[in-house]
mmCIF file with all atom_site columns, C-alpha atoms in Angstrom:
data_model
loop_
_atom_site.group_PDB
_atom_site.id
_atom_site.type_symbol
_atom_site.label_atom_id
_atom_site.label_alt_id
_atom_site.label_comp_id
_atom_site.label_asym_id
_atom_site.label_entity_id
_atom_site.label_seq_id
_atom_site.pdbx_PDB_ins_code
_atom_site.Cartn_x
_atom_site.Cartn_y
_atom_site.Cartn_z
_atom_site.occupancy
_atom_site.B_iso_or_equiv
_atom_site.pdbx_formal_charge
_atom_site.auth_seq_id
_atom_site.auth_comp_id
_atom_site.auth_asym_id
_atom_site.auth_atom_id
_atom_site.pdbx_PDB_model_num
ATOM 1   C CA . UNK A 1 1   ? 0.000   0.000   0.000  1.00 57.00 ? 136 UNK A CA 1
ATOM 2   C CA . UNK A 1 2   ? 1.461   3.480   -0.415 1.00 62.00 ? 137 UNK A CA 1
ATOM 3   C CA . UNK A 1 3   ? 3.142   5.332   2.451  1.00 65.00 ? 138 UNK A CA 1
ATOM 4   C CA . UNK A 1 4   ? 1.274   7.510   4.309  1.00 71.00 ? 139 UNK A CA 1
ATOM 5   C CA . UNK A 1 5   ? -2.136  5.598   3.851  1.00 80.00 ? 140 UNK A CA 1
ATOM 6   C CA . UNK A 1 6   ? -3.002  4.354   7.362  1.00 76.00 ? 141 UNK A CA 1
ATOM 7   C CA . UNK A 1 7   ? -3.957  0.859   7.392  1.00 87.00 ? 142 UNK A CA 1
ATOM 8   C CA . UNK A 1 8   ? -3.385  -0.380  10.868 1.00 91.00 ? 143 UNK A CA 1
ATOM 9   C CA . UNK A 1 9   ? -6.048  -0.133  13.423 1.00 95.00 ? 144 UNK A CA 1
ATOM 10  C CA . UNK A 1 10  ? -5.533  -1.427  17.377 1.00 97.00 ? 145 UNK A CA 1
ATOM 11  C CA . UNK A 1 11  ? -7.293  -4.945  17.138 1.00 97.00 ? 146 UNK A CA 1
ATOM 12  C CA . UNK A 1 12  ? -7.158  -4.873  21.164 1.00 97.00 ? 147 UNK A CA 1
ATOM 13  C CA . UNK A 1 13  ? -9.559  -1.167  21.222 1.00 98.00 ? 148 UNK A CA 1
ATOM 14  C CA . UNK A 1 14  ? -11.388 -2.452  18.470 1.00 98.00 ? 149 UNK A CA 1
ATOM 15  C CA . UNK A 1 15  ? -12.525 -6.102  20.109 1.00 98.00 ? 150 UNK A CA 1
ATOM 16  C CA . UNK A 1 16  ? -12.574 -4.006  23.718 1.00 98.00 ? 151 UNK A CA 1
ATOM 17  C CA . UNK A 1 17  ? -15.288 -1.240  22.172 1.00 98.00 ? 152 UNK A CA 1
ATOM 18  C CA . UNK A 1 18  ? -17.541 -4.147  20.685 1.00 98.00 ? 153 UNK A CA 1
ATOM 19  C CA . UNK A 1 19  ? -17.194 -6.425  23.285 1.00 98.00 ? 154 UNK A CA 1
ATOM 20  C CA . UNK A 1 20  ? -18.801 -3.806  26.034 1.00 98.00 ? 155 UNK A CA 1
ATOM 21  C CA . UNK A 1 21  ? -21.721 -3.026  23.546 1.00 98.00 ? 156 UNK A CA 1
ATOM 22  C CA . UNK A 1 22  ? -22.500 -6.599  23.380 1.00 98.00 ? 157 UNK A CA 1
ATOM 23  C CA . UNK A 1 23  ? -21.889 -6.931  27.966 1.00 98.00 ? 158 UNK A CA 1
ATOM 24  C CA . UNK A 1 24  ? -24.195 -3.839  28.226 1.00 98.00 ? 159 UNK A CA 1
ATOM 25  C CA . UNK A 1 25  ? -26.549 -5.079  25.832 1.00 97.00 ? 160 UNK A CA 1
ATOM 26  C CA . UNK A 1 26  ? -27.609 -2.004  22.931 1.00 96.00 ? 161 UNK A CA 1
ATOM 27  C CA . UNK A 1 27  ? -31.194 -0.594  21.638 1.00 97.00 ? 162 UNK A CA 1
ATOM 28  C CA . UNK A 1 28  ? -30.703 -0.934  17.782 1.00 98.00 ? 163 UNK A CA 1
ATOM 29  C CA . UNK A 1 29  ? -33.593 1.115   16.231 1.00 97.00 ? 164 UNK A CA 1
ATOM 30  C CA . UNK A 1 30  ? -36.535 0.147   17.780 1.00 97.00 ? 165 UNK A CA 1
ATOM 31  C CA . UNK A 1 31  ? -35.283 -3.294  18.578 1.00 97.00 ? 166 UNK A CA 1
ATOM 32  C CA . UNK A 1 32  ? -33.398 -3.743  22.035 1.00 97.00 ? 167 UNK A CA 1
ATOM 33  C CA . UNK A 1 33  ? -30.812 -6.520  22.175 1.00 97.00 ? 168 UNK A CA 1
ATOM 34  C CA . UNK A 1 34  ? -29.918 -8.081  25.024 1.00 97.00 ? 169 UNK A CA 1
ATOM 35  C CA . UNK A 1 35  ? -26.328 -8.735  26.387 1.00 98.00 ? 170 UNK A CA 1
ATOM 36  C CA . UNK A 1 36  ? -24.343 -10.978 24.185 1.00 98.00 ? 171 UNK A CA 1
ATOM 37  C CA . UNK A 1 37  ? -21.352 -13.449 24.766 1.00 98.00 ? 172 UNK A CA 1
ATOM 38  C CA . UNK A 1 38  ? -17.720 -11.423 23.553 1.00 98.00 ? 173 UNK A CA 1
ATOM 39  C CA . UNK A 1 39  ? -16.508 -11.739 20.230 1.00 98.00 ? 174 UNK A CA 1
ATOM 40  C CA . UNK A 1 40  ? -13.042 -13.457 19.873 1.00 98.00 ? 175 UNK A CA 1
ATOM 41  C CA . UNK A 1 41  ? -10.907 -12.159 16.932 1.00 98.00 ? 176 UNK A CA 1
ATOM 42  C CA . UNK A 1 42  ? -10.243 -13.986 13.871 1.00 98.00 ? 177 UNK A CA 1
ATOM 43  C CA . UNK A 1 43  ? -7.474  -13.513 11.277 1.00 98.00 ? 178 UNK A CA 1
ATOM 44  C CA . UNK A 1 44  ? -9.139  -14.843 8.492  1.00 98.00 ? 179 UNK A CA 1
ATOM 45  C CA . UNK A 1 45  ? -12.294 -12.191 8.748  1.00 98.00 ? 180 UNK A CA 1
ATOM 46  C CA . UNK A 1 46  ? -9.690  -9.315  9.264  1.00 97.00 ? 181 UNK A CA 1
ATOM 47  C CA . UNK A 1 47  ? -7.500  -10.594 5.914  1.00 97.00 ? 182 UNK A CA 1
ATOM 48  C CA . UNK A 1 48  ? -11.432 -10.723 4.200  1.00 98.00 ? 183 UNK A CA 1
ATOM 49  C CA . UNK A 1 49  ? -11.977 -7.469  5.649  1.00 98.00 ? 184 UNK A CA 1
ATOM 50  C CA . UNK A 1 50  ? -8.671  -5.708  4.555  1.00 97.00 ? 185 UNK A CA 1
ATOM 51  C CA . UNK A 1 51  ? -9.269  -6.976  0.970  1.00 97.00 ? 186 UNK A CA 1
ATOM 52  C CA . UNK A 1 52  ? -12.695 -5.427  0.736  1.00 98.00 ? 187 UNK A CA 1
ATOM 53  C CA . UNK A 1 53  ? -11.666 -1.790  2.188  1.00 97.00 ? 188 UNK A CA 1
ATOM 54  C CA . UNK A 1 54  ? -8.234  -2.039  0.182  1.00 96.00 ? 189 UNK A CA 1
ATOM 55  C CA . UNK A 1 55  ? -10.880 -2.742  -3.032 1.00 97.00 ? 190 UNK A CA 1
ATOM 56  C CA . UNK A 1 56  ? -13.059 0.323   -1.960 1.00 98.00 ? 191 UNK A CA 1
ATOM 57  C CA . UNK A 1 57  ? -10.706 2.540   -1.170 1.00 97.00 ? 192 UNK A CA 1
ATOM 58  C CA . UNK A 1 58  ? -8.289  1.957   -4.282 1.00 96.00 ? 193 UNK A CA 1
ATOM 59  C CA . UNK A 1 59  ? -11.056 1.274   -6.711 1.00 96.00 ? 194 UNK A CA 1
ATOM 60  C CA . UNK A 1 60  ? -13.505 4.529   -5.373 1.00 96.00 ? 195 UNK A CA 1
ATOM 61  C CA . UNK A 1 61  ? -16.613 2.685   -4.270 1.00 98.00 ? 196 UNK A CA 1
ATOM 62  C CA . UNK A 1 62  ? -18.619 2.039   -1.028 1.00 98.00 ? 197 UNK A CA 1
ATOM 63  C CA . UNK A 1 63  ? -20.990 -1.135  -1.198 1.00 98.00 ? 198 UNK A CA 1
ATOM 64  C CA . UNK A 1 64  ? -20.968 -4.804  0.073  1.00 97.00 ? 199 UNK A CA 1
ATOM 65  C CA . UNK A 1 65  ? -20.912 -6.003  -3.322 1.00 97.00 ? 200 UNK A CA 1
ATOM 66  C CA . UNK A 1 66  ? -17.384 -5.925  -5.564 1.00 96.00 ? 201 UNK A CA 1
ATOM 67  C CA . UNK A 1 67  ? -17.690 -4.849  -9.084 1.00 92.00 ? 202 UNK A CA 1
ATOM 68  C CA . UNK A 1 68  ? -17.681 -8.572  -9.971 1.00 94.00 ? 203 UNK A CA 1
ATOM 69  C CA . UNK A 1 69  ? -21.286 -8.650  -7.693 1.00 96.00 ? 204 UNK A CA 1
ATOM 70  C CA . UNK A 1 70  ? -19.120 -10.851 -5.082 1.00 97.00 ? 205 UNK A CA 1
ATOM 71  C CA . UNK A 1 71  ? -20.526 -10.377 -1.262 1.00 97.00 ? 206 UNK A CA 1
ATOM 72  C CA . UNK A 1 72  ? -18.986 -11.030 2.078  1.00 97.00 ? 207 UNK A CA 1
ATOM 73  C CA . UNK A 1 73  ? -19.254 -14.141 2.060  1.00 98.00 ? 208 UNK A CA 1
ATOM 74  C CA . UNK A 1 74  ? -17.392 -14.986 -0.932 1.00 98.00 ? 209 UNK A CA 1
ATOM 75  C CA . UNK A 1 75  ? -14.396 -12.341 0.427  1.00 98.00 ? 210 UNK A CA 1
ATOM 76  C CA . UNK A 1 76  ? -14.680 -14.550 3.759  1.00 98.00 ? 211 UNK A CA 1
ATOM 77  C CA . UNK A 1 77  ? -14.385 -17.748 2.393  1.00 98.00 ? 212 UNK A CA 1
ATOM 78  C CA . UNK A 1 78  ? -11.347 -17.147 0.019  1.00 98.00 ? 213 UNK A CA 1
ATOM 79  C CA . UNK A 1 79  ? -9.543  -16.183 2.956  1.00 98.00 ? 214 UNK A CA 1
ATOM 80  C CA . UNK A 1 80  ? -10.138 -19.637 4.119  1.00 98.00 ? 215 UNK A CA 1
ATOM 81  C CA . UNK A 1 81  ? -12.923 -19.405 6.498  1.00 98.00 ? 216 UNK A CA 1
ATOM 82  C CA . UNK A 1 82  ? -15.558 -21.861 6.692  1.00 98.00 ? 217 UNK A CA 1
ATOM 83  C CA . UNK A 1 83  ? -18.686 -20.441 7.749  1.00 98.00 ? 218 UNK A CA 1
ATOM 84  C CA . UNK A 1 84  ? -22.483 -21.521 8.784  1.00 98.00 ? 219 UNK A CA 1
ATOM 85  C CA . UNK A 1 85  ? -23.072 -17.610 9.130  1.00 98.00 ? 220 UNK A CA 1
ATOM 86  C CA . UNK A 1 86  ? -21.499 -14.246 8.294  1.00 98.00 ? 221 UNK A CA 1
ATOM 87  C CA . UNK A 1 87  ? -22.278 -10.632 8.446  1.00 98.00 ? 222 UNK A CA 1
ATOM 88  C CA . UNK A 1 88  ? -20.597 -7.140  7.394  1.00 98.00 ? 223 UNK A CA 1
ATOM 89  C CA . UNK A 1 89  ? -20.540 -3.951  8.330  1.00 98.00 ? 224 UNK A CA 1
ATOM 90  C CA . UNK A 1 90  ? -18.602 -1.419  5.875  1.00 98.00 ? 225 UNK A CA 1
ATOM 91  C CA . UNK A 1 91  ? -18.406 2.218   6.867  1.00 98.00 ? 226 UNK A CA 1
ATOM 92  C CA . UNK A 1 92  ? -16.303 5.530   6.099  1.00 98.00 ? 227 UNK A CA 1
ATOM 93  C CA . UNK A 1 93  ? -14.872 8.617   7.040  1.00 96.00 ? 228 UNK A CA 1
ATOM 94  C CA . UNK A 1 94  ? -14.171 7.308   10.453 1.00 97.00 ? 229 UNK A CA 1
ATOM 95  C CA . UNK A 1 95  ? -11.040 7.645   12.003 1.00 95.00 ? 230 UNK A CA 1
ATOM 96  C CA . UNK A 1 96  ? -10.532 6.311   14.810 1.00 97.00 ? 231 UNK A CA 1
ATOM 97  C CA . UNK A 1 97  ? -12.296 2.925   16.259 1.00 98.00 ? 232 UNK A CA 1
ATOM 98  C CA . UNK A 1 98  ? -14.256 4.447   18.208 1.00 98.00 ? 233 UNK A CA 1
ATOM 99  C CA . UNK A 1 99  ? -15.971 6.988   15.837 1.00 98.00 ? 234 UNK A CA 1
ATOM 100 C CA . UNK A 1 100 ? -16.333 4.017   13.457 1.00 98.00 ? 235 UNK A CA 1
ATOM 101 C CA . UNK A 1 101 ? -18.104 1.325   15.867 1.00 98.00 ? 236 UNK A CA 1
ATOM 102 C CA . UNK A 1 102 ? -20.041 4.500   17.492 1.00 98.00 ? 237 UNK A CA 1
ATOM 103 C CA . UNK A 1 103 ? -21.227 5.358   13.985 1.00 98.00 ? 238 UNK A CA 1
ATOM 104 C CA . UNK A 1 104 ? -22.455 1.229   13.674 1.00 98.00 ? 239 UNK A CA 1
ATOM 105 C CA . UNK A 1 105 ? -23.963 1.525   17.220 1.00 98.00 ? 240 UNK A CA 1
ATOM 106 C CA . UNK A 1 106 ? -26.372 4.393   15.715 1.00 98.00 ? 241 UNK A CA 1
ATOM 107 C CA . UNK A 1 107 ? -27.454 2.719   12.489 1.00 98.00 ? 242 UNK A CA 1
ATOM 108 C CA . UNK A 1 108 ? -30.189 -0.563  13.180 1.00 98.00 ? 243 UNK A CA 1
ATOM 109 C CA . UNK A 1 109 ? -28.677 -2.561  10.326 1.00 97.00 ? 244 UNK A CA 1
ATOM 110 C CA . UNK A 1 110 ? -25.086 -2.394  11.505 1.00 98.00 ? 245 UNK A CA 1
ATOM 111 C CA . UNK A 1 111 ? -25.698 -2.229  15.202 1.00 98.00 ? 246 UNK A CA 1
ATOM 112 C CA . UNK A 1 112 ? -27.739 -5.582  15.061 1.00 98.00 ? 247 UNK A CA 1
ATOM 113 C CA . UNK A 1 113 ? -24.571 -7.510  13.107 1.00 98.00 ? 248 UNK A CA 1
ATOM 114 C CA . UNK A 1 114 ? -22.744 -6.133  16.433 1.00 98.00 ? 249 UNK A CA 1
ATOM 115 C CA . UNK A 1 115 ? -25.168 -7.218  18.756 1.00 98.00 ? 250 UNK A CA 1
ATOM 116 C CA . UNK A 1 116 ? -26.504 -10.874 17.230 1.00 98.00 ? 251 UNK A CA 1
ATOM 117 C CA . UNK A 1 117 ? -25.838 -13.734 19.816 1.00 97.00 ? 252 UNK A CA 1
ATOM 118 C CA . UNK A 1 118 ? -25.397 -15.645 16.183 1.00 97.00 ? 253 UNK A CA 1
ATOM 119 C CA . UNK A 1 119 ? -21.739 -14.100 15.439 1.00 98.00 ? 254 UNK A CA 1
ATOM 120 C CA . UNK A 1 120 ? -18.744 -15.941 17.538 1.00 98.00 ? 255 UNK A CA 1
ATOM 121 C CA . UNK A 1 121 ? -15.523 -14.300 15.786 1.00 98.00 ? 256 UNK A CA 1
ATOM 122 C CA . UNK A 1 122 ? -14.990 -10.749 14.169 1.00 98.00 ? 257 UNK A CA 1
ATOM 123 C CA . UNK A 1 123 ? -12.024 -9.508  12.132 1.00 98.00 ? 258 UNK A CA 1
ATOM 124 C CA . UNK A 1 124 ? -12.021 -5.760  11.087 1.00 98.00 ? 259 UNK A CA 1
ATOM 125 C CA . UNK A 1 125 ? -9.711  -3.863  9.252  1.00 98.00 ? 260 UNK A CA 1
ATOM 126 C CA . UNK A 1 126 ? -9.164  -0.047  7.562  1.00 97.00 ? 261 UNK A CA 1
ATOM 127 C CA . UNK A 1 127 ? -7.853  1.348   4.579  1.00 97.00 ? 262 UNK A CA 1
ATOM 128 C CA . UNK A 1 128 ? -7.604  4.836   5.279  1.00 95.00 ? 263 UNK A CA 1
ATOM 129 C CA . UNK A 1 129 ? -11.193 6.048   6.488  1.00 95.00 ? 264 UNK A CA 1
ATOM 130 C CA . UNK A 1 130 ? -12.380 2.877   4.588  1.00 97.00 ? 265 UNK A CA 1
ATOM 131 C CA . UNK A 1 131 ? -13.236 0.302   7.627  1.00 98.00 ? 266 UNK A CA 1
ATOM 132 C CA . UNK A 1 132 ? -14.693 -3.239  6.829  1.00 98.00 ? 267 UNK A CA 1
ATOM 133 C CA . UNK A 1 133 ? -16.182 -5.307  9.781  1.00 98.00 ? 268 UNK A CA 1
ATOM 134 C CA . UNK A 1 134 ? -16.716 -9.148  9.609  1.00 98.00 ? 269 UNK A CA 1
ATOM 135 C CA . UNK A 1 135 ? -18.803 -11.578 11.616 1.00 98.00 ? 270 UNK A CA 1
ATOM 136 C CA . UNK A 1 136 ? -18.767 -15.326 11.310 1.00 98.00 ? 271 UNK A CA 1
ATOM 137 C CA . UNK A 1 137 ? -20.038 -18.226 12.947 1.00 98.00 ? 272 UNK A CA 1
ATOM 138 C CA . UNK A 1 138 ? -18.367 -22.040 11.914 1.00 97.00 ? 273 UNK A CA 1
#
């Protein structure tokens, strides 16, 4: 990646800031979800989820969908995870973590993928303000 395009994020903040949502349990839209078990990171969703905001960023879009029509799931499993359930949550201008999962906490759609008792591991990564979020389940 070229210099001076920050890529790294603290995966420790990152887990830490989702993790109390889920503890506390969160009111996403009108739905309230209750307190869920922590998320434990996993390398393969953050190498998915560095490949889709690297694609975003470099190629000048902002969707779930590639410009082949490929989805998360696809990105997840050609990083080698094998999954019963995924979700994503893509987002940007952000820049720090907690701007970016603040910003999911307020919208229904991402805030439930935070919050669903269904998810087990998360991997998230950033390509400048371009942040990609994913949730699996095997």
């Amino acid at each position: 990646m070229p210099a001076g395009i920050p890529t790294t994020l603290n995966r420790t903040l990152m887990l830490q800031l989702v993790n109390d949502a889920r503890k506390k349990g969160c009111q996403c839209g009108d739905t309230y979800y209750y307190p869920a078990a922590p998320l434990v990171w996993h390398s393969q969703l953050e190498t998915a989820a560095a490949g889709h905001s690297a694609d975003m960023y470099y190629n000048n879009y902002f969707a779930h969908q590639d410009a082949q029509g490929r989805n998360g799931g696809y990105r997840i499993t050609q990083a080698g995870y094998v999954w019963k359930a995924f979700g994503e949550n893509i987002a940007s201008g952000y820049k720090t973590e907690k701007e970016v999962v603040d910003g999911w906490l307020k919208s229904p759609g991402h805030c439930k993928n935070i919050m669903s008792s269904l998810y087990k591991e998360v991997g998230v990564a950033r390509v400048g303000t371009v942040w990609t979020q994913n949730f699996g389940m095997r």
